[in-house]
């Protein structure tokens, strides 16, 4: 199974990816996580350091694939999860899709691409171009991380459009949304009411998750020492267990921008109306 985790920048894709990877490994699966963000910190909480990227390694070997060994680019992380960082093209030049393509090509040359039960692609979600959608070419499922706010749901809707487009030519399904860093889910629910898709889990903002990034550890590793953190691991195990049933998922249909603006801004208006305090900033969302 191949999974791509998408979402707005900083929403928690890498955090969620690392913990889902371990949750899947805990269920006995052989996992590879591929960071596809030029930030190349996707696997940081799994390995505890920033591993060399595929692009850096390729460059240092003058793109001679035959001189690269698996141990040059695949690093073992916590819980037996293998880790790769694709790296990025030079800022403002090149294409992220090319980088992902080269990464997959190299892993195939190394006979590593088909060695895993599950490959998790952790993908950046701000750049909406063909390159950004490249991991979807290799994926059975897409998962979108969002919070309960306008920006993340707007980004989610763009990703939904990419999934719909790719699913015309690839056997790709949207497994669903994961809510992150939010206790409230009213906007998420409003969105999926119209744009039908499963909500796999909703994680609140938890200080220990933020701390895990600083410590370079996943929640599973932290929970070894502090059993009170196990309830956080359960969120990720729940997502893993749903994925392991090979859920049907959906081929989603995105909302036109205008409809999405209206859907979410109506909400803002009603909410503020009821409090008799329509704020000017919220009017940004209204298209007449
Ligand atoms: P992305 O990969 O989408 O850019 P990250 O996974 O790096 O985002 O997360 C951004 C920051 O948010 C990190 O410091 C991370 O620890 C923190 N974070 C992610 N999810 C949560 C959560 N549920 N509660 C608290 N902090 C979180
Ligand atoms: Mg990330």
PDB file of C-alpha atoms and ligand atoms in Angstrom:
ATOM      1  CA  UNK A   1       0.000   0.000   0.000  1.00  0.00           C
ATOM      2  CA  UNK A   2       1.222   3.479  -0.810  1.00  0.00           C
ATOM      3  CA  UNK A   3      -0.115   6.507   1.086  1.00  0.00           C
ATOM      4  CA  UNK A   4       0.357  10.220   0.485  1.00  0.00           C
ATOM      5  CA  UNK A   5      -0.170  12.653   3.343  1.00  0.00           C
ATOM      6  CA  UNK A   6      -1.080  16.152   2.161  1.00  0.00           C
ATOM      7  CA  UNK A   7      -2.128  19.424   3.809  1.00  0.00           C
ATOM      8  CA  UNK A   8      -1.349  23.071   4.276  1.00  0.00           C
ATOM      9  CA  UNK A   9       2.204  23.950   5.419  1.00  0.00           C
ATOM     10  CA  UNK A  10       2.760  23.604   9.155  1.00  0.00           C
ATOM     11  CA  UNK A  11      -0.533  21.803   9.722  1.00  0.00           C
ATOM     12  CA  UNK A  12       1.155  18.693  11.135  1.00  0.00           C
ATOM     13  CA  UNK A  13       1.773  16.430   8.121  1.00  0.00           C
ATOM     14  CA  UNK A  14       5.216  15.261   9.215  1.00  0.00           C
ATOM     15  CA  UNK A  15       4.147  14.770  12.819  1.00  0.00           C
ATOM     16  CA  UNK A  16       1.140  12.753  11.728  1.00  0.00           C
ATOM     17  CA  UNK A  17       3.126  10.810   9.096  1.00  0.00           C
ATOM     18  CA  UNK A  18       5.838   9.735  11.550  1.00  0.00           C
ATOM     19  CA  UNK A  19       3.339   8.587  14.147  1.00  0.00           C
ATOM     20  CA  UNK A  20       1.129   6.787  11.619  1.00  0.00           C
ATOM     21  CA  UNK A  21       4.263   5.075  10.238  1.00  0.00           C
ATOM     22  CA  UNK A  22       5.110   3.731  13.677  1.00  0.00           C
ATOM     23  CA  UNK A  23       1.507   2.787  14.369  1.00  0.00           C
ATOM     24  CA  UNK A  24       1.539   0.728  11.149  1.00  0.00           C
ATOM     25  CA  UNK A  25       4.901  -0.796  12.108  1.00  0.00           C
ATOM     26  CA  UNK A  26       3.418  -1.716  15.507  1.00  0.00           C
ATOM     27  CA  UNK A  27       0.814  -3.684  13.571  1.00  0.00           C
ATOM     28  CA  UNK A  28       3.615  -5.742  12.030  1.00  0.00           C
ATOM     29  CA  UNK A  29       4.064  -3.919   8.731  1.00  0.00           C
ATOM     30  CA  UNK A  30       7.366  -3.056   7.049  1.00  0.00           C
ATOM     31  CA  UNK A  31       7.280   0.697   6.516  1.00  0.00           C
ATOM     32  CA  UNK A  32       9.226   3.256   4.495  1.00  0.00           C
ATOM     33  CA  UNK A  33       8.507   6.953   5.014  1.00  0.00           C
ATOM     34  CA  UNK A  34       9.592   9.280   2.227  1.00  0.00           C
ATOM     35  CA  UNK A  35       9.783  12.996   3.058  1.00  0.00           C
ATOM     36  CA  UNK A  36       8.945  14.949  -0.098  1.00  0.00           C
ATOM     37  CA  UNK A  37       9.230  18.445   1.366  1.00  0.00           C
ATOM     38  CA  UNK A  38      12.321  20.576   0.605  1.00  0.00           C
ATOM     39  CA  UNK A  39      12.263  21.313   4.367  1.00  0.00           C
ATOM     40  CA  UNK A  40      13.583  17.708   4.602  1.00  0.00           C
ATOM     41  CA  UNK A  41      12.567  17.352   8.265  1.00  0.00           C
ATOM     42  CA  UNK A  42       9.826  14.812   7.623  1.00  0.00           C
ATOM     43  CA  UNK A  43      11.609  11.940   9.316  1.00  0.00           C
ATOM     44  CA  UNK A  44      13.309  13.992  12.051  1.00  0.00           C
ATOM     45  CA  UNK A  45      11.237  12.580  14.913  1.00  0.00           C
ATOM     46  CA  UNK A  46      11.900   9.041  13.644  1.00  0.00           C
ATOM     47  CA  UNK A  47      15.699   9.277  13.325  1.00  0.00           C
ATOM     48  CA  UNK A  48      16.454  12.136  15.727  1.00  0.00           C
ATOM     49  CA  UNK A  49      18.522  13.996  13.113  1.00  0.00           C
ATOM     50  CA  UNK A  50      18.267  15.507   9.639  1.00  0.00           C
ATOM     51  CA  UNK A  51      19.322  12.698   7.307  1.00  0.00           C
ATOM     52  CA  UNK A  52      21.084  13.441   3.973  1.00  0.00           C
ATOM     53  CA  UNK A  53      18.658  13.898   1.110  1.00  0.00           C
ATOM     54  CA  UNK A  54      18.473  11.814  -2.054  1.00  0.00           C
ATOM     55  CA  UNK A  55      19.119  14.887  -4.184  1.00  0.00           C
ATOM     56  CA  UNK A  56      22.253  15.804  -2.188  1.00  0.00           C
ATOM     57  CA  UNK A  57      23.510  12.236  -2.448  1.00  0.00           C
ATOM     58  CA  UNK A  58      22.802  12.065  -6.184  1.00  0.00           C
ATOM     59  CA  UNK A  59      24.610  15.351  -6.703  1.00  0.00           C
ATOM     60  CA  UNK A  60      27.645  14.238  -4.700  1.00  0.00           C
ATOM     61  CA  UNK A  61      27.867  11.108  -6.900  1.00  0.00           C
ATOM     62  CA  UNK A  62      27.332  13.020 -10.154  1.00  0.00           C
ATOM     63  CA  UNK A  63      24.022  11.225 -10.670  1.00  0.00           C
ATOM     64  CA  UNK A  64      25.783   7.850 -11.041  1.00  0.00           C
ATOM     65  CA  UNK A  65      23.054   5.668  -9.602  1.00  0.00           C
ATOM     66  CA  UNK A  66      25.343   2.633  -9.703  1.00  0.00           C
ATOM     67  CA  UNK A  67      27.599   4.256  -7.068  1.00  0.00           C
ATOM     68  CA  UNK A  68      24.823   4.650  -4.528  1.00  0.00           C
ATOM     69  CA  UNK A  69      24.067   2.004  -1.920  1.00  0.00           C
ATOM     70  CA  UNK A  70      20.817   1.657   0.011  1.00  0.00           C
ATOM     71  CA  UNK A  71      22.571   2.670   3.243  1.00  0.00           C
ATOM     72  CA  UNK A  72      23.579   5.984   1.614  1.00  0.00           C
ATOM     73  CA  UNK A  73      19.965   7.094   1.425  1.00  0.00           C
ATOM     74  CA  UNK A  74      17.785   4.805   3.582  1.00  0.00           C
ATOM     75  CA  UNK A  75      18.121   5.331   7.333  1.00  0.00           C
ATOM     76  CA  UNK A  76      16.518   3.203   9.992  1.00  0.00           C
ATOM     77  CA  UNK A  77      14.303   5.171  12.345  1.00  0.00           C
ATOM     78  CA  UNK A  78      12.581   4.410  15.611  1.00  0.00           C
ATOM     79  CA  UNK A  79      10.349   1.331  15.702  1.00  0.00           C
ATOM     80  CA  UNK A  80      11.972  -0.172  12.600  1.00  0.00           C
ATOM     81  CA  UNK A  81      10.541   2.457  10.248  1.00  0.00           C
ATOM     82  CA  UNK A  82      12.894   3.123   7.307  1.00  0.00           C
ATOM     83  CA  UNK A  83      13.330   6.751   6.316  1.00  0.00           C
ATOM     84  CA  UNK A  84      14.206   8.648   3.153  1.00  0.00           C
ATOM     85  CA  UNK A  85      14.296  12.395   2.511  1.00  0.00           C
ATOM     86  CA  UNK A  86      13.863  13.314  -1.131  1.00  0.00           C
ATOM     87  CA  UNK A  87      15.112  16.859  -0.601  1.00  0.00           C
ATOM     88  CA  UNK A  88      14.210  19.733  -2.852  1.00  0.00           C
ATOM     89  CA  UNK A  89      15.186  21.465  -6.050  1.00  0.00           C
ATOM     90  CA  UNK A  90      17.132  24.722  -5.698  1.00  0.00           C
ATOM     91  CA  UNK A  91      14.740  27.358  -4.289  1.00  0.00           C
ATOM     92  CA  UNK A  92      12.828  29.090  -7.055  1.00  0.00           C
ATOM     93  CA  UNK A  93      14.219  26.783  -9.717  1.00  0.00           C
ATOM     94  CA  UNK A  94      13.600  23.196 -10.776  1.00  0.00           C
ATOM     95  CA  UNK A  95      10.598  21.084  -9.929  1.00  0.00           C
ATOM     96  CA  UNK A  96       9.533  19.177  -6.834  1.00  0.00           C
ATOM     97  CA  UNK A  97       7.894  16.594  -9.072  1.00  0.00           C
ATOM     98  CA  UNK A  98      11.273  15.879 -10.669  1.00  0.00           C
ATOM     99  CA  UNK A  99      12.778  15.310  -7.238  1.00  0.00           C
ATOM    100  CA  UNK A 100      10.053  12.842  -6.291  1.00  0.00           C
ATOM    101  CA  UNK A 101      10.467  11.074  -9.656  1.00  0.00           C
ATOM    102  CA  UNK A 102      14.247  10.752  -9.133  1.00  0.00           C
ATOM    103  CA  UNK A 103      13.680   9.441  -5.609  1.00  0.00           C
ATOM    104  CA  UNK A 104      11.305   6.727  -6.764  1.00  0.00           C
ATOM    105  CA  UNK A 105      13.637   5.860  -9.672  1.00  0.00           C
ATOM    106  CA  UNK A 106      16.606   5.465  -7.336  1.00  0.00           C
ATOM    107  CA  UNK A 107      14.632   3.370  -4.835  1.00  0.00           C
ATOM    108  CA  UNK A 108      13.566   1.100  -7.702  1.00  0.00           C
ATOM    109  CA  UNK A 109      17.213   0.785  -8.874  1.00  0.00           C
ATOM    110  CA  UNK A 110      18.126  -0.196  -5.314  1.00  0.00           C
ATOM    111  CA  UNK A 111      15.332  -2.786  -5.322  1.00  0.00           C
ATOM    112  CA  UNK A 112      13.875  -0.995  -2.329  1.00  0.00           C
ATOM    113  CA  UNK A 113      10.638   0.383  -3.724  1.00  0.00           C
ATOM    114  CA  UNK A 114       8.749  -2.909  -3.692  1.00  0.00           C
ATOM    115  CA  UNK A 115      10.314  -4.245  -0.496  1.00  0.00           C
ATOM    116  CA  UNK A 116       7.884  -2.537   1.861  1.00  0.00           C
ATOM    117  CA  UNK A 117       4.333  -3.377   2.911  1.00  0.00           C
ATOM    118  CA  UNK A 118       3.533   0.316   3.086  1.00  0.00           C
ATOM    119  CA  UNK A 119       5.239   3.458   1.796  1.00  0.00           C
ATOM    120  CA  UNK A 120       4.182   6.771   3.329  1.00  0.00           C
ATOM    121  CA  UNK A 121       4.866   9.905   1.262  1.00  0.00           C
ATOM    122  CA  UNK A 122       4.888  13.078   3.387  1.00  0.00           C
ATOM    123  CA  UNK A 123       4.240  15.841   0.886  1.00  0.00           C
ATOM    124  CA  UNK A 124       4.288  19.618   1.023  1.00  0.00           C
ATOM    125  CA  UNK A 125       0.909  21.142   0.382  1.00  0.00           C
ATOM    126  CA  UNK A 126       1.342  24.800  -0.484  1.00  0.00           C
ATOM    127  CA  UNK A 127       2.647  24.615  -4.015  1.00  0.00           C
ATOM    128  CA  UNK A 128      -0.232  23.730  -6.233  1.00  0.00           C
ATOM    129  CA  UNK A 129       1.297  22.589  -9.502  1.00  0.00           C
ATOM    130  CA  UNK A 130       1.757  19.284 -11.307  1.00  0.00           C
ATOM    131  CA  UNK A 131       4.984  18.574  -9.420  1.00  0.00           C
ATOM    132  CA  UNK A 132       3.234  18.856  -6.111  1.00  0.00           C
ATOM    133  CA  UNK A 133       0.835  16.132  -7.213  1.00  0.00           C
ATOM    134  CA  UNK A 134       3.634  13.733  -8.306  1.00  0.00           C
ATOM    135  CA  UNK A 135       3.439  11.406  -5.252  1.00  0.00           C
ATOM    136  CA  UNK A 136      -0.213  10.798  -6.092  1.00  0.00           C
ATOM    137  CA  UNK A 137       1.004   8.953  -9.223  1.00  0.00           C
ATOM    138  CA  UNK A 138       2.407   6.250  -6.945  1.00  0.00           C
ATOM    139  CA  UNK A 139      -0.310   6.225  -4.281  1.00  0.00           C
ATOM    140  CA  UNK A 140      -3.301   4.027  -3.526  1.00  0.00           C
ATOM    141  CA  UNK A 141      -4.585   6.467  -0.930  1.00  0.00           C
ATOM    142  CA  UNK A 142      -4.350  10.150  -0.117  1.00  0.00           C
ATOM    143  CA  UNK A 143      -4.955  11.487   3.406  1.00  0.00           C
ATOM    144  CA  UNK A 144      -5.437  15.209   3.991  1.00  0.00           C
ATOM    145  CA  UNK A 145      -4.502  16.891   7.267  1.00  0.00           C
ATOM    146  CA  UNK A 146      -6.502  19.983   8.186  1.00  0.00           C
ATOM    147  CA  UNK A 147      -7.495  22.055  11.166  1.00  0.00           C
ATOM    148  CA  UNK A 148     -10.925  23.594  11.671  1.00  0.00           C
ATOM    149  CA  UNK A 149     -10.008  26.836   9.905  1.00  0.00           C
ATOM    150  CA  UNK A 150     -10.592  28.431   6.543  1.00  0.00           C
ATOM    151  CA  UNK A 151      -7.028  28.324   5.186  1.00  0.00           C
ATOM    152  CA  UNK A 152      -6.401  24.642   5.824  1.00  0.00           C
ATOM    153  CA  UNK A 153      -9.808  23.665   4.459  1.00  0.00           C
ATOM    154  CA  UNK A 154      -9.196  25.811   1.399  1.00  0.00           C
ATOM    155  CA  UNK A 155      -5.869  23.999   0.846  1.00  0.00           C
ATOM    156  CA  UNK A 156      -7.657  20.682   1.456  1.00  0.00           C
ATOM    157  CA  UNK A 157     -10.167  21.503  -1.248  1.00  0.00           C
ATOM    158  CA  UNK A 158      -7.335  22.133  -3.727  1.00  0.00           C
ATOM    159  CA  UNK A 159      -5.795  18.786  -2.827  1.00  0.00           C
ATOM    160  CA  UNK A 160      -9.214  17.162  -3.283  1.00  0.00           C
ATOM    161  CA  UNK A 161      -9.231  18.569  -6.825  1.00  0.00           C
ATOM    162  CA  UNK A 162      -5.794  17.019  -7.505  1.00  0.00           C
ATOM    163  CA  UNK A 163      -6.972  13.649  -6.187  1.00  0.00           C
ATOM    164  CA  UNK A 164     -10.078  13.780  -8.359  1.00  0.00           C
ATOM    165  CA  UNK A 165      -7.956  14.612 -11.392  1.00  0.00           C
ATOM    166  CA  UNK A 166      -5.322  11.901 -10.744  1.00  0.00           C
ATOM    167  CA  UNK A 167      -7.931   9.254 -10.015  1.00  0.00           C
ATOM    168  CA  UNK A 168      -9.006   9.455 -13.656  1.00  0.00           C
ATOM    169  CA  UNK A 169      -5.769   7.766 -14.691  1.00  0.00           C
ATOM    170  CA  UNK A 170      -4.534   6.128 -11.472  1.00  0.00           C
ATOM    171  CA  UNK A 171      -6.142   3.716  -8.980  1.00  0.00           C
ATOM    172  CA  UNK A 172      -6.088   6.439  -6.324  1.00  0.00           C
ATOM    173  CA  UNK A 173      -8.710   7.026  -3.613  1.00  0.00           C
ATOM    174  CA  UNK A 174      -9.031   9.625  -0.903  1.00  0.00           C
ATOM    175  CA  UNK A 175      -8.991   7.741   2.414  1.00  0.00           C
ATOM    176  CA  UNK A 176     -10.232  10.850   4.212  1.00  0.00           C
ATOM    177  CA  UNK A 177      -9.393  13.850   6.360  1.00  0.00           C
ATOM    178  CA  UNK A 178      -7.499  13.915   9.621  1.00  0.00           C
ATOM    179  CA  UNK A 179      -8.307  16.917  11.804  1.00  0.00           C
ATOM    180  CA  UNK A 180      -5.263  18.153  13.697  1.00  0.00           C
ATOM    181  CA  UNK A 181      -4.541  20.716  16.397  1.00  0.00           C
ATOM    182  CA  UNK A 182      -8.223  21.423  16.944  1.00  0.00           C
ATOM    183  CA  UNK A 183     -10.825  20.595  19.507  1.00  0.00           C
ATOM    184  CA  UNK A 184     -13.599  22.032  17.369  1.00  0.00           C
ATOM    185  CA  UNK A 185     -14.659  20.322  14.166  1.00  0.00           C
ATOM    186  CA  UNK A 186     -17.749  22.246  13.069  1.00  0.00           C
ATOM    187  CA  UNK A 187     -16.158  23.652   9.893  1.00  0.00           C
ATOM    188  CA  UNK A 188     -14.629  20.292   9.026  1.00  0.00           C
ATOM    189  CA  UNK A 189     -18.060  18.681   9.421  1.00  0.00           C
ATOM    190  CA  UNK A 190     -19.675  21.383   7.351  1.00  0.00           C
ATOM    191  CA  UNK A 191     -17.144  20.769   4.567  1.00  0.00           C
ATOM    192  CA  UNK A 192     -17.547  16.972   4.495  1.00  0.00           C
ATOM    193  CA  UNK A 193     -21.311  17.320   4.560  1.00  0.00           C
ATOM    194  CA  UNK A 194     -21.088  18.845   1.081  1.00  0.00           C
ATOM    195  CA  UNK A 195     -17.847  17.299  -0.139  1.00  0.00           C
ATOM    196  CA  UNK A 196     -18.456  13.767   1.112  1.00  0.00           C
ATOM    197  CA  UNK A 197     -15.450  11.961   2.573  1.00  0.00           C
ATOM    198  CA  UNK A 198     -14.569  10.130   5.787  1.00  0.00           C
ATOM    199  CA  UNK A 199     -13.040  11.940   8.761  1.00  0.00           C
ATOM    200  CA  UNK A 200     -10.563   9.372  10.051  1.00  0.00           C
ATOM    201  CA  UNK A 201      -9.654  11.125  13.295  1.00  0.00           C
ATOM    202  CA  UNK A 202      -9.563  14.560  14.942  1.00  0.00           C
ATOM    203  CA  UNK A 203      -6.592  15.297  17.198  1.00  0.00           C
ATOM    204  CA  UNK A 204      -6.654  18.236  19.584  1.00  0.00           C
ATOM    205  CA  UNK A 205      -3.752  20.587  20.175  1.00  0.00           C
ATOM    206  CA  UNK A 206      -1.586  18.693  22.619  1.00  0.00           C
ATOM    207  CA  UNK A 207       1.487  20.271  24.159  1.00  0.00           C
ATOM    208  CA  UNK A 208       3.326  16.923  24.252  1.00  0.00           C
ATOM    209  CA  UNK A 209       3.014  16.633  20.462  1.00  0.00           C
ATOM    210  CA  UNK A 210       4.708  20.002  20.081  1.00  0.00           C
ATOM    211  CA  UNK A 211       7.386  18.906  22.534  1.00  0.00           C
ATOM    212  CA  UNK A 212       7.957  15.676  20.582  1.00  0.00           C
ATOM    213  CA  UNK A 213       9.156  17.715  17.595  1.00  0.00           C
ATOM    214  CA  UNK A 214      11.615  19.629  19.775  1.00  0.00           C
ATOM    215  CA  UNK A 215      12.888  16.405  21.330  1.00  0.00           C
ATOM    216  CA  UNK A 216      13.219  14.655  17.962  1.00  0.00           C
ATOM    217  CA  UNK A 217      11.063  11.777  19.156  1.00  0.00           C
ATOM    218  CA  UNK A 218       7.711  10.367  18.161  1.00  0.00           C
ATOM    219  CA  UNK A 219       4.909  10.068  20.670  1.00  0.00           C
ATOM    220  CA  UNK A 220       5.425   6.305  20.708  1.00  0.00           C
ATOM    221  CA  UNK A 221       9.024   6.732  21.854  1.00  0.00           C
ATOM    222  CA  UNK A 222       8.034   9.326  24.464  1.00  0.00           C
ATOM    223  CA  UNK A 223       5.243   7.053  25.708  1.00  0.00           C
ATOM    224  CA  UNK A 224       7.810   4.357  26.533  1.00  0.00           C
ATOM    225  CA  UNK A 225       8.993   6.536  29.412  1.00  0.00           C
ATOM    226  CA  UNK A 226       5.713   8.262  30.183  1.00  0.00           C
ATOM    227  CA  UNK A 227       2.726   5.946  30.047  1.00  0.00           C
ATOM    228  CA  UNK A 228       0.278   8.830  30.412  1.00  0.00           C
ATOM    229  CA  UNK A 229       1.054   9.669  26.755  1.00  0.00           C
ATOM    230  CA  UNK A 230      -0.365   6.396  25.480  1.00  0.00           C
ATOM    231  CA  UNK A 231      -3.750   7.951  24.827  1.00  0.00           C
ATOM    232  CA  UNK A 232      -2.092  10.123  22.152  1.00  0.00           C
ATOM    233  CA  UNK A 233      -0.643   7.045  20.423  1.00  0.00           C
ATOM    234  CA  UNK A 234      -4.164   5.628  20.321  1.00  0.00           C
ATOM    235  CA  UNK A 235      -5.252   8.374  17.913  1.00  0.00           C
ATOM    236  CA  UNK A 236      -2.559   7.272  15.461  1.00  0.00           C
ATOM    237  CA  UNK A 237      -3.218   3.571  16.016  1.00  0.00           C
ATOM    238  CA  UNK A 238      -6.876   4.223  15.219  1.00  0.00           C
ATOM    239  CA  UNK A 239      -5.914   5.809  11.877  1.00  0.00           C
ATOM    240  CA  UNK A 240      -3.519   2.913  11.131  1.00  0.00           C
ATOM    241  CA  UNK A 241      -6.175   0.314  11.908  1.00  0.00           C
ATOM    242  CA  UNK A 242      -8.651   1.976   9.569  1.00  0.00           C
ATOM    243  CA  UNK A 243      -6.051   2.008   6.776  1.00  0.00           C
ATOM    244  CA  UNK A 244      -5.238  -1.649   7.307  1.00  0.00           C
ATOM    245  CA  UNK A 245      -8.828  -2.564   6.464  1.00  0.00           C
ATOM    246  CA  UNK A 246      -8.105  -1.173   2.966  1.00  0.00           C
ATOM    247  CA  UNK A 247     -11.064   1.218   3.216  1.00  0.00           C
ATOM    248  CA  UNK A 248     -13.067   2.016   0.144  1.00  0.00           C
ATOM    249  CA  UNK A 249     -12.389   5.745   0.514  1.00  0.00           C
ATOM    250  CA  UNK A 250     -13.875   8.094  -2.049  1.00  0.00           C
ATOM    251  CA  UNK A 251     -13.131   9.733  -5.344  1.00  0.00           C
ATOM    252  CA  UNK A 252     -13.976  13.205  -4.115  1.00  0.00           C
ATOM    253  CA  UNK A 253     -15.369  16.164  -5.972  1.00  0.00           C
ATOM    254  CA  UNK A 254     -14.024  19.521  -4.872  1.00  0.00           C
ATOM    255  CA  UNK A 255     -16.274  22.521  -4.223  1.00  0.00           C
ATOM    256  CA  UNK A 256     -15.966  25.419  -6.630  1.00  0.00           C
ATOM    257  CA  UNK A 257     -14.027  28.232  -4.866  1.00  0.00           C
ATOM    258  CA  UNK A 258     -17.081  30.484  -4.718  1.00  0.00           C
ATOM    259  CA  UNK A 259     -19.173  27.777  -3.062  1.00  0.00           C
ATOM    260  CA  UNK A 260     -16.449  27.025  -0.549  1.00  0.00           C
ATOM    261  CA  UNK A 261     -16.062  30.705   0.324  1.00  0.00           C
ATOM    262  CA  UNK A 262     -19.804  31.028   0.784  1.00  0.00           C
ATOM    263  CA  UNK A 263     -20.091  27.839   2.806  1.00  0.00           C
ATOM    264  CA  UNK A 264     -17.401  28.855   5.250  1.00  0.00           C
ATOM    265  CA  UNK A 265     -18.169  32.578   5.326  1.00  0.00           C
ATOM    266  CA  UNK A 266     -21.891  31.957   5.975  1.00  0.00           C
ATOM    267  CA  UNK A 267     -20.735  30.119   8.972  1.00  0.00           C
ATOM    268  CA  UNK A 268     -18.530  32.962  10.125  1.00  0.00           C
ATOM    269  CA  UNK A 269     -21.356  35.444   9.603  1.00  0.00           C
ATOM    270  CA  UNK A 270     -23.984  33.425  11.444  1.00  0.00           C
ATOM    271  CA  UNK A 271     -21.605  32.708  14.217  1.00  0.00           C
ATOM    272  CA  UNK A 272     -20.699  36.363  14.636  1.00  0.00           C
ATOM    273  CA  UNK A 273     -24.266  37.528  14.001  1.00  0.00           C
ATOM    274  CA  UNK A 274     -25.452  35.517  16.902  1.00  0.00           C
ATOM    275  CA  UNK A 275     -22.900  37.283  19.025  1.00  0.00           C
ATOM    276  CA  UNK A 276     -23.846  40.625  17.447  1.00  0.00           C
ATOM    277  CA  UNK A 277     -20.308  41.339  16.517  1.00  0.00           C
ATOM    278  CA  UNK A 278     -19.590  40.927  12.844  1.00  0.00           C
ATOM    279  CA  UNK A 279     -15.910  41.602  12.493  1.00  0.00           C
ATOM    280  CA  UNK A 280     -14.608  43.303   9.400  1.00  0.00           C
ATOM    281  CA  UNK A 281     -11.845  40.749   8.985  1.00  0.00           C
ATOM    282  CA  UNK A 282     -14.401  38.012   8.477  1.00  0.00           C
ATOM    283  CA  UNK A 283     -15.866  39.893   5.555  1.00  0.00           C
ATOM    284  CA  UNK A 284     -12.699  38.984   3.652  1.00  0.00           C
ATOM    285  CA  UNK A 285     -14.298  35.637   3.016  1.00  0.00           C
ATOM    286  CA  UNK A 286     -17.435  36.873   1.322  1.00  0.00           C
ATOM    287  CA  UNK A 287     -17.869  36.872  -2.424  1.00  0.00           C
ATOM    288  CA  UNK A 288     -20.987  38.666  -3.553  1.00  0.00           C
TER     289      UNK A 288
HETATM  290  P1  LIG B   1       4.053  20.090   8.478  1.00  0.00           P
HETATM  291  O1  LIG B   1       4.825  18.838   8.224  1.00  0.00           O
HETATM  292  O2  LIG B   1       2.644  20.020   7.994  1.00  0.00           O
HETATM  293  O3  LIG B   1       4.749  21.320   7.962  1.00  0.00           O
HETATM  294  P2  LIG B   1       4.733  19.584  11.248  1.00  0.00           P
HETATM  295  O4  LIG B   1       4.350  18.152  11.390  1.00  0.00           O
HETATM  296  O5  LIG B   1       6.189  19.883  11.107  1.00  0.00           O
HETATM  297  O6  LIG B   1       3.921  20.282  10.060  1.00  0.00           O
HETATM  298  O7  LIG B   1       4.096  20.350  12.491  1.00  0.00           O
HETATM  299  C1  LIG B   1       4.294  21.727  12.705  1.00  0.00           C
HETATM  300  C2  LIG B   1       4.400  21.978  14.209  1.00  0.00           C
HETATM  301  O8  LIG B   1       3.140  21.711  14.828  1.00  0.00           O
HETATM  302  C3  LIG B   1       5.424  21.091  14.902  1.00  0.00           C
HETATM  303  O9  LIG B   1       6.106  21.843  15.855  1.00  0.00           O
HETATM  304  C4  LIG B   1       4.577  20.021  15.578  1.00  0.00           C
HETATM  305  O10 LIG B   1       5.180  19.520  16.742  1.00  0.00           O
HETATM  306  C5  LIG B   1       3.306  20.805  15.910  1.00  0.00           C
HETATM  307  N1  LIG B   1       2.111  19.929  15.987  1.00  0.00           N
HETATM  308  C6  LIG B   1       1.635  19.091  15.036  1.00  0.00           C
HETATM  309  N2  LIG B   1       0.494  18.492  15.449  1.00  0.00           N
HETATM  310  C7  LIG B   1       0.242  18.963  16.695  1.00  0.00           C
HETATM  311  C8  LIG B   1      -0.794  18.735  17.683  1.00  0.00           C
HETATM  312  N3  LIG B   1      -1.823  17.911  17.449  1.00  0.00           N
HETATM  313  N4  LIG B   1      -0.691  19.409  18.871  1.00  0.00           N
HETATM  314  C9  LIG B   1       0.324  20.269  19.113  1.00  0.00           C
HETATM  315  N5  LIG B   1       1.321  20.526  18.248  1.00  0.00           N
HETATM  316  C10 LIG B   1       1.287  19.891  17.049  1.00  0.00           C
HETATM  317 MG1  LIG B   2       6.589  18.560   7.164  1.00  0.00          MG
END
